[in-house]
Short mmCIF file of C-alpha atoms in Angstrom, two decimals:
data_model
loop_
_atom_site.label_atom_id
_atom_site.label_comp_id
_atom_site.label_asym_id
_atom_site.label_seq_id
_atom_site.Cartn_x
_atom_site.Cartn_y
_atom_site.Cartn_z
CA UNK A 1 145.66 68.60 -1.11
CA UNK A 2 146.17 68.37 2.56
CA UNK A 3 142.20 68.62 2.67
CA UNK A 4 141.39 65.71 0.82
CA UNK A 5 144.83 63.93 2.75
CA UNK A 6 142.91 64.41 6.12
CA UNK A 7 139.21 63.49 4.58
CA UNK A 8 140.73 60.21 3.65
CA UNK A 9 142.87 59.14 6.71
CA UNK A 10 139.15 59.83 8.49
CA UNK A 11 137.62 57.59 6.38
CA UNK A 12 139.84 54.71 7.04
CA UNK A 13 139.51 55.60 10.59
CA UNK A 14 135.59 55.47 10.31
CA UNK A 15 135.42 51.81 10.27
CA UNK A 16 137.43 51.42 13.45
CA UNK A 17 135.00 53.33 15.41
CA UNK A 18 133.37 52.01 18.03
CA UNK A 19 135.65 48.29 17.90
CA UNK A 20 137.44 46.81 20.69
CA UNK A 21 141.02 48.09 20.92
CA UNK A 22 144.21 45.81 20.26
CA UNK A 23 145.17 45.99 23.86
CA UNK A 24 141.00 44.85 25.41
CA UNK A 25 141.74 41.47 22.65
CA UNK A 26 144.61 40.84 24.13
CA UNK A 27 142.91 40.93 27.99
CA UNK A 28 140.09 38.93 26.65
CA UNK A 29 142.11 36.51 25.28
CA UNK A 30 144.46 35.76 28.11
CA UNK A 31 141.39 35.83 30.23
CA UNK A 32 139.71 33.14 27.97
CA UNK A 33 142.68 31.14 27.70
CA UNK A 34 143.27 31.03 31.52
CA UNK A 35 139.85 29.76 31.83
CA UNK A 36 140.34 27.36 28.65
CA UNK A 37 143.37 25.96 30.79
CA UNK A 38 140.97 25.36 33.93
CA UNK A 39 138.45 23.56 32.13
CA UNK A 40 141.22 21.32 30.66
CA UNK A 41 142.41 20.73 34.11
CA UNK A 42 138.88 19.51 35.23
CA UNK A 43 138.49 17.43 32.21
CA UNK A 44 142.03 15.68 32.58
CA UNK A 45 140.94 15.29 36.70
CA UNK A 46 137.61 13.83 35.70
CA UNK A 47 137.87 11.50 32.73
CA UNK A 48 141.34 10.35 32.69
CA UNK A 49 141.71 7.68 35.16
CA UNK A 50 144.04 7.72 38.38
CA UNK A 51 147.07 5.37 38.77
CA UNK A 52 146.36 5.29 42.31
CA UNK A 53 143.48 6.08 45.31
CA UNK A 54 142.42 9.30 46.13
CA UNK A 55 139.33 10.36 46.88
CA UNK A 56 137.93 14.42 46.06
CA UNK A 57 138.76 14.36 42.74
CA UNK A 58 134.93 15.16 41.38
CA UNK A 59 134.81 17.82 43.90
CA UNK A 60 138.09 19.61 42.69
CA UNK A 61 137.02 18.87 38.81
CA UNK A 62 133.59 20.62 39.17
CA UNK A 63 135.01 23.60 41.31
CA UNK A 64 138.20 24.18 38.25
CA UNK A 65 135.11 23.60 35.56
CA UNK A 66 133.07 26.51 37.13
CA UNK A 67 136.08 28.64 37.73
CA UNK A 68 137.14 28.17 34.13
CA UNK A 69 133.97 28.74 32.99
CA UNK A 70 133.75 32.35 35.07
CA UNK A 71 136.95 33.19 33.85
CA UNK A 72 135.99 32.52 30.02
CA UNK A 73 132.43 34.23 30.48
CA UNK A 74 134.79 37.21 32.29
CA UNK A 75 136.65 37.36 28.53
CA UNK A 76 134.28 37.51 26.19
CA UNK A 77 132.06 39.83 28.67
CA UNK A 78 134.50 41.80 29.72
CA UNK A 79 133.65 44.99 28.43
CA UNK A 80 129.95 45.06 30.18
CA UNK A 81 132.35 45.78 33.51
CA UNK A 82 135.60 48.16 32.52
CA UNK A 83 136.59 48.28 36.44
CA UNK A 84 136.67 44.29 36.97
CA UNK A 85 137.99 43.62 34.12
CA UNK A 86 140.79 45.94 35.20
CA UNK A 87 141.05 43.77 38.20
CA UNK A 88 141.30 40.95 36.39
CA UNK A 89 143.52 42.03 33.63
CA UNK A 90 146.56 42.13 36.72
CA UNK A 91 145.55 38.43 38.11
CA UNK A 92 145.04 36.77 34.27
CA UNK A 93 148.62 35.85 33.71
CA UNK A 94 148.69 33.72 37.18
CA UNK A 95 145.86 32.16 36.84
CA UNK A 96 146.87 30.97 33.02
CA UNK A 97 150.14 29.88 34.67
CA UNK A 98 148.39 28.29 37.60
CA UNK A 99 145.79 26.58 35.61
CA UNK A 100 148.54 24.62 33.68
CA UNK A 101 150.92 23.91 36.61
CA UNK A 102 147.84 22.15 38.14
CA UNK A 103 147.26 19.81 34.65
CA UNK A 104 151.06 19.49 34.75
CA UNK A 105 151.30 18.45 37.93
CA UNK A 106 147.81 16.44 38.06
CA UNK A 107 149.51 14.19 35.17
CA UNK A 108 152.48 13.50 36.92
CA UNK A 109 151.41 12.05 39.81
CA UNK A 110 147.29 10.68 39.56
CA UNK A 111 147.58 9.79 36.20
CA UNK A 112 150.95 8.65 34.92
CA UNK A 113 152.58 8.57 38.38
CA UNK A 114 156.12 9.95 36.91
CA UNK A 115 156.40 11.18 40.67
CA UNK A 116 157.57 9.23 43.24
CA UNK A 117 154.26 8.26 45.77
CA UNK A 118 153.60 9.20 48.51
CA UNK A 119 156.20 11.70 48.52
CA UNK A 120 154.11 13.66 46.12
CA UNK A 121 150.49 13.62 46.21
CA UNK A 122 148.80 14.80 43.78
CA UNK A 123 146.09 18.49 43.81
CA UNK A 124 142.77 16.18 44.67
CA UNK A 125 144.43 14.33 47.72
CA UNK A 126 145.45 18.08 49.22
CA UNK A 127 141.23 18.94 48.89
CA UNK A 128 140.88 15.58 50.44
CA UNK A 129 142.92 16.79 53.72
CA UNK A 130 141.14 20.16 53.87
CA UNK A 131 137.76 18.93 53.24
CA UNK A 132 138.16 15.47 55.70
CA UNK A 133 140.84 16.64 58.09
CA UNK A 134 139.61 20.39 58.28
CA UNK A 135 138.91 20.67 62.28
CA UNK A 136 142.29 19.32 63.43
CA UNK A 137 143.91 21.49 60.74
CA UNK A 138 141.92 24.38 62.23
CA UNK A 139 142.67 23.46 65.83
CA UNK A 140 146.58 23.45 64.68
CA UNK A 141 146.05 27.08 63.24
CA UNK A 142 144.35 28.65 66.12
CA UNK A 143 146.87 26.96 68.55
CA UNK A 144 149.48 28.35 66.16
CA UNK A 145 148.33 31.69 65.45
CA UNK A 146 147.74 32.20 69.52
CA UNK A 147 151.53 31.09 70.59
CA UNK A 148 152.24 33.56 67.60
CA UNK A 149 150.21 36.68 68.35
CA UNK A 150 151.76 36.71 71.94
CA UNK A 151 154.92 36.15 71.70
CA UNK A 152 155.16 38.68 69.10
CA UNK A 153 153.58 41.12 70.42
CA UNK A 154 155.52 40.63 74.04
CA UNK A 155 158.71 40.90 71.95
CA UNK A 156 157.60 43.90 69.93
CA UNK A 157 156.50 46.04 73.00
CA UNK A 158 159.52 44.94 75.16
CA UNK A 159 162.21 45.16 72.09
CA UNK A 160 160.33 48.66 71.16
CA UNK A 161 160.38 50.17 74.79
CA UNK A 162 164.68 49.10 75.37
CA UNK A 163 164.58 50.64 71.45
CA UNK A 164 163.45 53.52 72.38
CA UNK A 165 165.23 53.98 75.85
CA UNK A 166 168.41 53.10 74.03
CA UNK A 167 168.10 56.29 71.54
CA UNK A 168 166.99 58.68 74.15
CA UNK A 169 169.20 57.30 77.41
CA UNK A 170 173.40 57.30 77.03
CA UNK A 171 172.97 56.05 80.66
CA UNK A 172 170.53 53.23 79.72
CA UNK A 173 172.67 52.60 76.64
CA UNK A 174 175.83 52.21 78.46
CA UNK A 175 174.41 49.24 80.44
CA UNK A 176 172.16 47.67 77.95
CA UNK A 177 174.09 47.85 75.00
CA UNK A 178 176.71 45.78 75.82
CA UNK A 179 174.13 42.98 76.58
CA UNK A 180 172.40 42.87 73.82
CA UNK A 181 175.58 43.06 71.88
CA UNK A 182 176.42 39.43 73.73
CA UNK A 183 172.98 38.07 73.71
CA UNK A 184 171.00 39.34 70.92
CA UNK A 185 172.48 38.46 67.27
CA UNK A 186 172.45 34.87 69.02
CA UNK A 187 170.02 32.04 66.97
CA UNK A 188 167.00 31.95 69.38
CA UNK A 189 166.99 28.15 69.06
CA UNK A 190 170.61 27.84 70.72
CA UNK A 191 168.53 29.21 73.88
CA UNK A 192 165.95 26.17 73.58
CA UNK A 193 167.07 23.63 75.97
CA UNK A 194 167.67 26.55 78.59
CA UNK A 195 164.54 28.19 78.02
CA UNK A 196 162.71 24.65 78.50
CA UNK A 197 164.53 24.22 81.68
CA UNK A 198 164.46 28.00 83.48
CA UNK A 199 160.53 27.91 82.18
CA UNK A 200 157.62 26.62 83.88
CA UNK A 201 156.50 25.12 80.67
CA UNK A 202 157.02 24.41 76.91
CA UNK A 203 154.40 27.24 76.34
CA UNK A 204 155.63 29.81 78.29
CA UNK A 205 159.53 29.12 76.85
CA UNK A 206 158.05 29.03 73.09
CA UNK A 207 156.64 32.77 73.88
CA UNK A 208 160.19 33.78 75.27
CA UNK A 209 162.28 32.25 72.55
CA UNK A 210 159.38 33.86 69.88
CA UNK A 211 159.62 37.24 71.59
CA UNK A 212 163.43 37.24 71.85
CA UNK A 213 163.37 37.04 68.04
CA UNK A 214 160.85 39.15 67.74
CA UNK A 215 162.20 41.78 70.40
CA UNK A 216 166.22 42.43 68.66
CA UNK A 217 164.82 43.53 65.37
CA UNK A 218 162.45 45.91 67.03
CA UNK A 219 164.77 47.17 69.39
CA UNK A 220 168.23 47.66 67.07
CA UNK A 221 165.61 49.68 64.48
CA UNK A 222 163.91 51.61 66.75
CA UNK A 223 167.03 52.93 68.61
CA UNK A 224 168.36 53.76 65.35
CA UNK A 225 165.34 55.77 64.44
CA UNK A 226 165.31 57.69 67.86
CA UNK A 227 168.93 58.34 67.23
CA UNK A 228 168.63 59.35 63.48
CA UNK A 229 165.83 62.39 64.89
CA UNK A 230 167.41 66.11 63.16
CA UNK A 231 168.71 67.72 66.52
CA UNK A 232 166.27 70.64 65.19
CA UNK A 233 163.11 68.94 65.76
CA UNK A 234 163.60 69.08 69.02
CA UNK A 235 165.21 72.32 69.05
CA UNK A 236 162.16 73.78 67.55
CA UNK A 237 159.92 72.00 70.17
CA UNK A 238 161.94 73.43 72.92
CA UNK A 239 161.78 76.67 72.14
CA UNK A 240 158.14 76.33 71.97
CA UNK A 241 157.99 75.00 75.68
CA UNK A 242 157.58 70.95 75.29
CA UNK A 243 158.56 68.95 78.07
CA UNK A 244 160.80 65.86 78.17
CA UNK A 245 157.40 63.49 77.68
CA UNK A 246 156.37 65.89 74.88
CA UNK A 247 159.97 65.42 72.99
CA UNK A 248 159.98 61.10 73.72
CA UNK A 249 156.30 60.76 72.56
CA UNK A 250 155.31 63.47 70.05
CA UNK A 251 158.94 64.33 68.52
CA UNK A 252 161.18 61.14 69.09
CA UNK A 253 158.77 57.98 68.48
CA UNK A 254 156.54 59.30 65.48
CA UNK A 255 159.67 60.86 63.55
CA UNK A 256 161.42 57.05 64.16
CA UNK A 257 158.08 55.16 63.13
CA UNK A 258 159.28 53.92 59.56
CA UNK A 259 162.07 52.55 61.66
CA UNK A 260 159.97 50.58 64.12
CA UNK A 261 158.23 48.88 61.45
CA UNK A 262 161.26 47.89 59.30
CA UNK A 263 162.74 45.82 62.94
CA UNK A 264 158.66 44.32 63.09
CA UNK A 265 158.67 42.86 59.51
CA UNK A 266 162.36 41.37 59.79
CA UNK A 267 160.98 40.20 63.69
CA UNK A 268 158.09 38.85 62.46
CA UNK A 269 159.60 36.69 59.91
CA UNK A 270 162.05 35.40 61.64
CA UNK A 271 159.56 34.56 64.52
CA UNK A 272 158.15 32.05 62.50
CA UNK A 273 160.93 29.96 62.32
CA UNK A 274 161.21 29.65 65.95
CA UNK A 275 157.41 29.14 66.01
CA UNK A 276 157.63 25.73 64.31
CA UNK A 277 160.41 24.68 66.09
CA UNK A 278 159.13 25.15 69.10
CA UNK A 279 155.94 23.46 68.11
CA UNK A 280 157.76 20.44 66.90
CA UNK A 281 159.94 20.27 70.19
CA UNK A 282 158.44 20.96 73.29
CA UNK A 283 154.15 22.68 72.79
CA UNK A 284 153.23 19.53 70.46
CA UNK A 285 150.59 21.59 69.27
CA UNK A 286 150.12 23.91 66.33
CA UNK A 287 151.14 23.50 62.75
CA UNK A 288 154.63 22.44 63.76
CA UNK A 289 153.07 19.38 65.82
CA UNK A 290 150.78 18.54 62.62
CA UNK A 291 153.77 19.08 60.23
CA UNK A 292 155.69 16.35 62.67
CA UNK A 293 152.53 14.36 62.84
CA UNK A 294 152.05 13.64 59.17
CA UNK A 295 155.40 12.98 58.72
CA UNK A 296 155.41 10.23 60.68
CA UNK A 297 152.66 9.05 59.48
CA UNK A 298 153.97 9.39 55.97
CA UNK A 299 151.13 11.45 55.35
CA UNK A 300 152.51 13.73 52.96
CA UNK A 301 149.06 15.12 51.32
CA UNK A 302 148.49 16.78 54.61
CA UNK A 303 151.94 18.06 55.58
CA UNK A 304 151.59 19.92 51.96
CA UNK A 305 148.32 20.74 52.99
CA UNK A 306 149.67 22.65 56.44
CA UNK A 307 152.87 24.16 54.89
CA UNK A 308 150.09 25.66 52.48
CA UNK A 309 147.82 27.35 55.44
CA UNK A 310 151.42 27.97 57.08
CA UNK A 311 152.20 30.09 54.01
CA UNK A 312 148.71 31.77 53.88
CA UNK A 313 148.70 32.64 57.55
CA UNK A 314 152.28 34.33 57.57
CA UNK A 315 151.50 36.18 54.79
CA UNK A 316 148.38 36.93 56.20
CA UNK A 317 149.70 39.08 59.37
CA UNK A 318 152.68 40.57 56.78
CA UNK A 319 149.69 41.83 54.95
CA UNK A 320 148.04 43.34 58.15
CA UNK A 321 151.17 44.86 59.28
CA UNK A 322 151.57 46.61 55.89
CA UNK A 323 148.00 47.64 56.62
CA UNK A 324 148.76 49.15 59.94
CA UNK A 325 152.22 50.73 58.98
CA UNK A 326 150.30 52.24 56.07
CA UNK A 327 147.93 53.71 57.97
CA UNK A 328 149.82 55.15 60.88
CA UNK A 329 152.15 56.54 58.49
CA UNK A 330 150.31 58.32 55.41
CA UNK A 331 152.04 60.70 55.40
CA UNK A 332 155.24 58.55 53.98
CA UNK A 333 155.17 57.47 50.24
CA UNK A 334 154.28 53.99 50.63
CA UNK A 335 157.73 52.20 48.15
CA UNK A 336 157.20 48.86 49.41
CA UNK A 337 153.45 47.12 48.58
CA UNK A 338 152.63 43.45 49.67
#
């Protein structure tokens, strides 16, 4: 009996051989239906007509057709490439949510302008700023990303040497502490009007005020870590001859690492903040000074446009930061991904 039970359960199995599995549908499907939802995008920016005047709007409906299209043909082809398909399986949600946030919002303002203009433009008029405006919008990045880079970096060297002279120095600690106690969990914009007077320029105040945010983070954390070293470590290292360099640099600094890069995440993204403020007060240059621009100009496609590389460009050096931190510290179970 049992013998003819298991002939027959392999006989219904038999005909399921070799089909697609429930769960490779249901990725094919999704993946078909986010493209279905870009190709409805491109035909409602194409062929329904706009309430208003912007221009780009066959460029952005031929770009969403052949992305729709790619994303259908990725579907029903899916199975020709397991590993992209895998790939694509994690993104397919999004881009079915993104495809009909873009007809939702396309409706709302170009074609039954439900939004109030020119508060909101709508996705065409933001490919009209990048394609038309695109070298002043780069010249505002590179500005931006340059006042950045070094007043980060002079913040994250200076906050990381007083963080590390702090753990390792009761001396240094006893005078330093008490100052950064006072000056540090200040808002770095409450020092802009003295900064812009004690400096010899905007530019060189903006790197001070970015690398005073930058530098308390880095500091507070990396003192912490120095301090947080087991006492054994360096017991151990003692007994095996290591000087007082050998302790700071080989003991001290790479057991407080995870530390250090905890105060240069929070630094860095509070550093942005003072970035754009400073840009809008005193460099007039950058994406703050193109932010203030359009706004005055009531040009509200392209301060969209710039909030949208500001985004991409801060979570650009996150991403390269997680990168380096990864790197230099393999050895730790990565919790956190970006």
């Amino acid at each position: 009996m049992s013998l003819i039970s298991i002939e027959a359960a392999s006989a219904d199995a038999a005909p399921t051989r070799g089909l697609p599995s429930r769960e490779t549908l249901t990725r094919a499907a999704l993946a078909i239906a986010a493209g279905a939802a870009w190709i409805a995008f491109a035909f409602v920016t194409r062929h329904w007509p706009d309430a208003g005047e912007w221009g780009r709007g066959e460029e952005l409906a031929q770009a969403a057709a052949g992305f729709g299209a790619a994303l259908v043909l990725a579907g029903l082809l899916g199975g020709l490439w397991p590993r992209g398909a895998e790939r694509l399986r994690r993104y397919t949600p999004w881009l079915l949510a993104l495809g009909l946030f873009f007809i939702l919002w396309q409706a709302t303002t170009a074609k039954l302008a439900l939004l109030p203009q020119p508060f909101f433009p709508p996705p065409h008029a933001l490919v009209e700023v990048f394609v038309d405006d695109w070298p002043k919008l780069w010249e505002s990045v590179v500005a931006s990303l340059k006042l950045e880079l070094l007043g980060f970096l002079a913040g994250a060297g200076a906050g990381f040497v007083v963080g590390v002279s702090l753990g390792w120095s009761r001396a240094f600690g006893y005078w330093v502490h008490p100052a950064m106690r006072l000056i540090g969990p200040m808002p770095s914009i409450a020092w802009l009007p003295i900064a812009f007077f004690a400096f010899p320029s905007s530019y060189s105040a903006s790197i001070f005020l970015i690398g005073l945010t930058t530098g308390f983070p880095v500091a507070v954390l990396t003192w912490s870590g120095v301090a947080s070293v087991n006492s054994a470590y360096y017991d151990v290292a003692r007994t095996l001859g290591a000087s007082r360099a050998f302790l700071i640099f080989k003991v001290a600094i790479p057991a407080a690492l995870p530390h250090v890069f905890v105060g240069l995440f929070m630094g860095l993204g509070a550093s942005f903040a003072v970035l754009v403020t400073a840009e809008m007060m005193g460099v007039k240059a950058g994406l703050g000074f193109y932010l203030q621009w359009a706004q005055g100009w009531a040009a509200y496609a392209n301060m969209y446009a710039a909030l949208l590389v500001m985004s991409l460009m801060c979570s650009g050096l996150i991403t390269l930061l997680f990168r380096l931190r990864d790197r230099l510290l393999s050895w730790q179970k990565a919790e956190v991904q970006w």
